[in-house]
mmCIF file of C-alpha atoms in Angstrom:
data_model
loop_
_atom_site.group_PDB
_atom_site.id
_atom_site.type_symbol
_atom_site.label_atom_id
_atom_site.label_comp_id
_atom_site.label_asym_id
_atom_site.label_seq_id
_atom_site.Cartn_x
_atom_site.Cartn_y
_atom_site.Cartn_z
ATOM 1 C CA MET A 263 -0.032 0.066 0.022
ATOM 2 C CA HIS A 264 2.759 2.554 0.992
ATOM 3 C CA GLN A 265 6.101 2.535 -0.056
ATOM 4 C CA LEU A 266 8.724 2.428 2.994
ATOM 5 C CA ASN A 267 12.195 3.158 3.616
ATOM 6 C CA GLU A 268 14.586 1.809 0.987
ATOM 7 C CA ASP A 269 11.705 1.012 -1.467
ATOM 8 C CA ILE A 270 11.504 4.935 -2.038
ATOM 9 C CA ARG A 271 13.758 5.558 -5.138
ATOM 10 C CA ASP A 272 12.937 9.161 -5.996
ATOM 11 C CA SER A 273 15.788 11.614 -6.586
ATOM 12 C CA GLU A 274 14.058 14.227 -4.650
ATOM 13 C CA ILE A 275 11.222 14.105 -2.062
ATOM 14 C CA ARG A 276 9.472 16.479 0.276
ATOM 15 C CA LEU A 277 9.798 15.609 3.835
ATOM 16 C CA ILE A 278 7.260 16.075 6.636
ATOM 17 C CA GLY A 279 8.450 15.409 10.185
ATOM 18 C CA SER A 280 6.827 13.029 12.677
ATOM 19 C CA THR A 281 4.803 16.079 14.378
ATOM 20 C CA GLY A 282 3.738 17.533 10.920
ATOM 21 C CA GLU A 283 6.356 20.161 10.392
ATOM 22 C CA GLN A 284 7.714 20.451 6.945
ATOM 23 C CA LEU A 285 11.501 19.753 6.786
ATOM 24 C CA GLY A 286 11.846 20.781 3.068
ATOM 25 C CA ILE A 287 13.031 19.085 -0.161
ATOM 26 C CA MET A 288 15.806 16.749 -0.129
ATOM 27 C CA SER A 289 17.179 13.409 -1.559
ATOM 28 C CA ALA A 290 15.599 10.113 -0.624
ATOM 29 C CA ALA A 291 19.111 8.933 0.769
ATOM 30 C CA GLN A 292 19.260 12.131 3.135
ATOM 31 C CA ALA A 293 15.610 11.596 4.336
ATOM 32 C CA GLN A 294 16.458 7.928 5.173
ATOM 33 C CA ARG A 295 19.285 9.095 7.234
ATOM 34 C CA ILE A 296 17.156 11.467 9.305
ATOM 35 C CA ALA A 297 14.570 8.624 9.621
ATOM 36 C CA ASP A 298 17.286 6.162 10.826
ATOM 37 C CA GLU A 299 18.560 8.825 13.435
ATOM 38 C CA GLN A 300 15.172 9.350 14.781
ATOM 39 C CA GLY A 301 14.343 5.605 14.895
ATOM 40 C CA LEU A 302 11.394 6.126 12.602
ATOM 41 C CA ASP A 303 10.336 4.834 9.239
ATOM 42 C CA LEU A 304 10.214 6.849 6.002
ATOM 43 C CA VAL A 305 6.714 6.539 4.518
ATOM 44 C CA LYS A 306 5.639 7.719 0.944
ATOM 45 C CA ILE A 307 2.268 9.264 1.732
ATOM 46 C CA SER A 308 1.582 11.034 -1.614
ATOM 47 C CA PRO A 309 3.418 9.563 -4.553
ATOM 48 C CA GLN A 310 1.570 11.730 -7.226
ATOM 49 C CA ALA A 311 2.769 14.903 -5.950
ATOM 50 C CA THR A 312 5.774 16.735 -7.450
ATOM 51 C CA PRO A 313 8.216 15.942 -5.777
ATOM 52 C CA PRO A 314 6.574 12.979 -3.892
ATOM 53 C CA VAL A 315 5.644 13.644 -0.270
ATOM 54 C CA CYS A 316 7.228 11.376 2.477
ATOM 55 C CA LYS A 317 6.647 11.356 6.227
ATOM 56 C CA LEU A 318 8.489 10.263 9.153
ATOM 57 C CA MET A 319 6.381 8.029 11.311
ATOM 58 C CA ASP A 320 6.320 4.661 13.305
ATOM 59 C CA TYR A 321 4.641 2.553 10.414
ATOM 60 C CA GLY A 322 3.596 -0.250 12.645
ATOM 61 C CA LYS A 323 1.819 1.966 15.004
ATOM 62 C CA PHE A 324 0.291 3.696 12.148
ATOM 63 C CA ARG A 325 -1.123 0.415 10.749
ATOM 64 C CA PHE A 326 -2.433 -0.737 14.144
ATOM 65 C CA GLU A 327 -4.250 2.548 14.682
ATOM 66 C CA GLN A 328 -5.548 2.482 11.075
ATOM 67 C CA GLY A 329 -6.922 -1.126 11.714
ATOM 68 C CA LYS A 330 -8.546 -0.024 14.923
ATOM 69 C CA ARG A 331 -10.256 2.896 13.190
ATOM 70 C CA GLU A 332 -11.596 0.530 10.486
ATOM 71 C CA LYS A 333 -12.808 -2.149 13.037
ATOM 72 C CA GLU A 334 -14.600 0.817 14.872
ATOM 73 C CA ALA A 335 -16.263 2.051 11.747
ATOM 74 C CA LYS A 336 -17.289 -1.506 10.615
ATOM 75 C CA LYS A 337 -18.789 -2.079 14.359
ATOM 76 C CA ASN A 338 -21.008 1.137 13.932
ATOM 77 C CA GLN A 339 -22.293 0.477 10.388
ATOM 78 C CA HIS A 340 -25.613 -0.832 9.909
ATOM 79 C CA VAL A 341 -26.472 -3.171 7.056
ATOM 80 C CA VAL A 342 -30.103 -2.389 5.555
ATOM 81 C CA GLU A 343 -31.812 -5.815 4.915
ATOM 82 C CA ILE A 344 -35.059 -6.338 2.813
ATOM 83 C CA LYS A 345 -37.663 -8.267 4.966
ATOM 84 C CA GLU A 346 -40.481 -9.964 3.036
ATOM 85 C CA ILE A 347 -44.036 -10.072 4.316
ATOM 86 C CA ARG A 348 -46.315 -12.439 2.258
ATOM 87 C CA MET A 349 -50.170 -12.259 2.256
ATOM 88 C CA SER A 350 -53.056 -13.699 0.217
ATOM 89 C CA PRO A 351 -56.193 -11.578 -0.988
ATOM 90 C CA GLY A 352 -58.362 -13.317 1.501
ATOM 91 C CA ILE A 353 -56.491 -12.315 4.615
ATOM 92 C CA ASP A 354 -58.610 -11.663 7.730
ATOM 93 C CA VAL A 355 -58.238 -8.757 10.014
ATOM 94 C CA GLY A 356 -56.335 -10.486 12.881
ATOM 95 C CA ASP A 357 -53.764 -11.848 10.425
ATOM 96 C CA PHE A 358 -53.654 -8.678 8.681
ATOM 97 C CA ASN A 359 -52.887 -6.927 12.027
ATOM 98 C CA THR A 360 -50.219 -9.367 12.947
ATOM 99 C CA LYS A 361 -48.287 -8.961 9.896
ATOM 100 C CA LEU A 362 -48.575 -5.088 10.225
ATOM 101 C CA LYS A 363 -47.034 -5.274 13.699
ATOM 102 C CA ASN A 364 -44.019 -7.351 12.164
ATOM 103 C CA ALA A 365 -43.690 -4.823 9.395
ATOM 104 C CA GLN A 366 -43.569 -1.863 11.719
ATOM 105 C CA LYS A 367 -40.946 -3.682 13.995
ATOM 106 C CA PHE A 368 -38.789 -4.448 10.868
ATOM 107 C CA LEU A 369 -39.038 -0.793 9.800
ATOM 108 C CA ALA A 370 -38.286 0.453 13.471
ATOM 109 C CA ASP A 371 -35.012 -1.527 13.242
ATOM 110 C CA GLY A 372 -34.070 0.348 10.134
ATOM 111 C CA ASN A 373 -34.666 -2.389 7.484
ATOM 112 C CA ARG A 374 -36.711 -2.130 4.212
ATOM 113 C CA VAL A 375 -39.875 -4.344 3.868
ATOM 114 C CA LYS A 376 -41.288 -5.896 0.798
ATOM 115 C CA VAL A 377 -45.040 -6.584 1.139
ATOM 116 C CA SER A 378 -46.413 -9.056 -1.300
ATOM 117 C CA VAL A 379 -49.740 -10.531 -1.950
ATOM 118 C CA ARG A 380 -49.786 -13.799 -4.016
ATOM 119 C CA PHE A 381 -52.652 -14.744 -6.060
ATOM 120 C CA ARG A 382 -53.673 -18.493 -6.674
ATOM 121 C CA GLY A 383 -56.027 -19.826 -9.368
ATOM 122 C CA ARG A 384 -59.268 -17.855 -9.708
ATOM 123 C CA GLU A 385 -57.695 -14.993 -7.423
ATOM 124 C CA MET A 386 -55.722 -13.607 -10.632
ATOM 125 C CA ALA A 387 -59.219 -12.433 -11.752
ATOM 126 C CA HIS A 388 -59.553 -9.981 -8.765
ATOM 127 C CA THR A 389 -56.095 -8.460 -8.741
ATOM 128 C CA ASP A 390 -57.789 -5.149 -7.624
ATOM 129 C CA ILE A 391 -58.425 -6.719 -3.948
ATOM 130 C CA GLY A 392 -54.862 -7.234 -3.601
ATOM 131 C CA LYS A 393 -54.015 -3.657 -4.635
ATOM 132 C CA ASP A 394 -56.419 -2.384 -2.227
ATOM 133 C CA LEU A 395 -54.972 -4.701 0.514
ATOM 134 C CA LEU A 396 -51.386 -3.357 -0.263
ATOM 135 C CA VAL A 397 -52.550 0.440 -0.425
ATOM 136 C CA ARG A 398 -54.422 -0.196 3.054
ATOM 137 C CA PHE A 399 -50.987 -1.794 4.330
ATOM 138 C CA ALA A 400 -49.033 1.151 3.221
ATOM 139 C CA GLU A 401 -51.529 3.755 4.817
ATOM 140 C CA GLN A 402 -51.484 1.975 8.121
ATOM 141 C CA CYS A 403 -47.657 1.954 8.194
ATOM 142 C CA ALA A 404 -47.458 5.610 6.877
ATOM 143 C CA GLU A 405 -46.224 7.186 10.123
ATOM 144 C CA VAL A 406 -43.184 5.107 10.368
ATOM 145 C CA ALA A 407 -42.352 4.261 6.575
ATOM 146 C CA THR A 408 -42.560 5.768 3.193
ATOM 147 C CA LEU A 409 -43.732 3.911 0.129
ATOM 148 C CA ASP A 410 -40.812 3.415 -2.321
ATOM 149 C CA LYS A 411 -42.682 1.563 -4.985
ATOM 150 C CA GLU A 412 -46.553 1.625 -6.100
ATOM 151 C CA PRO A 413 -48.283 -1.772 -6.065
ATOM 152 C CA LYS A 414 -47.049 -3.570 -9.214
ATOM 153 C CA LEU A 415 -48.144 -6.982 -10.620
ATOM 154 C CA GLU A 416 -45.184 -9.435 -11.286
ATOM 155 C CA GLY A 417 -46.553 -12.776 -12.527
ATOM 156 C CA ARG A 418 -48.890 -14.108 -9.857
ATOM 157 C CA SER A 419 -47.648 -11.776 -7.041
ATOM 158 C CA MET A 420 -48.249 -8.113 -6.456
ATOM 159 C CA SER A 421 -45.750 -6.140 -4.314
ATOM 160 C CA ILE A 422 -44.713 -2.783 -2.719
ATOM 161 C CA PHE A 423 -41.614 -1.674 -0.984
ATOM 162 C CA LEU A 424 -41.692 0.352 2.364
ATOM 163 C CA SER A 425 -38.421 2.069 3.660
ATOM 164 C CA PRO A 426 -38.267 3.605 7.192
ATOM 165 C CA LYS A 427 -38.497 7.356 7.519
ATOM 166 C CA THR A 428 -35.385 9.190 8.126
ATOM 167 C CA GLY A 429 -34.598 10.589 11.662
ATOM 168 C CA LYS A 430 -35.137 7.351 13.435
#
């Protein structure tokens, strides 16, 4: 990732001290001598610059701190999953309310929810019932979610996507 010590073969480099002060433009050999005197590593941090910028630092400590920061950032990030809730057009009030509570719980956790109604047999003739069901479901979730996609018929199922409102 970074060029270190003897790997730096440029004729001139701009050197930055361990505390961040500019030490000027010098040869790579001269900068390496300064690094050895201070017991630090010479690290090329900006190879595209003219002349390339190198810094005096303890590279092992730098890598350790960088790994710690990445681990902390990974710990704090939340992966958004898509949870799916399936219904049929003939769903009754109790089942509807149970599925609604589950969807609201998923949305409160910060996940997106795909709500789908699957049609079997003669139910395909009454897709409007499924559409009304999905619209009613979206209205019930309106305070915690926003509707991403209007009800859309794909094969034998109709679905909508709900995503949590920001400012959770």
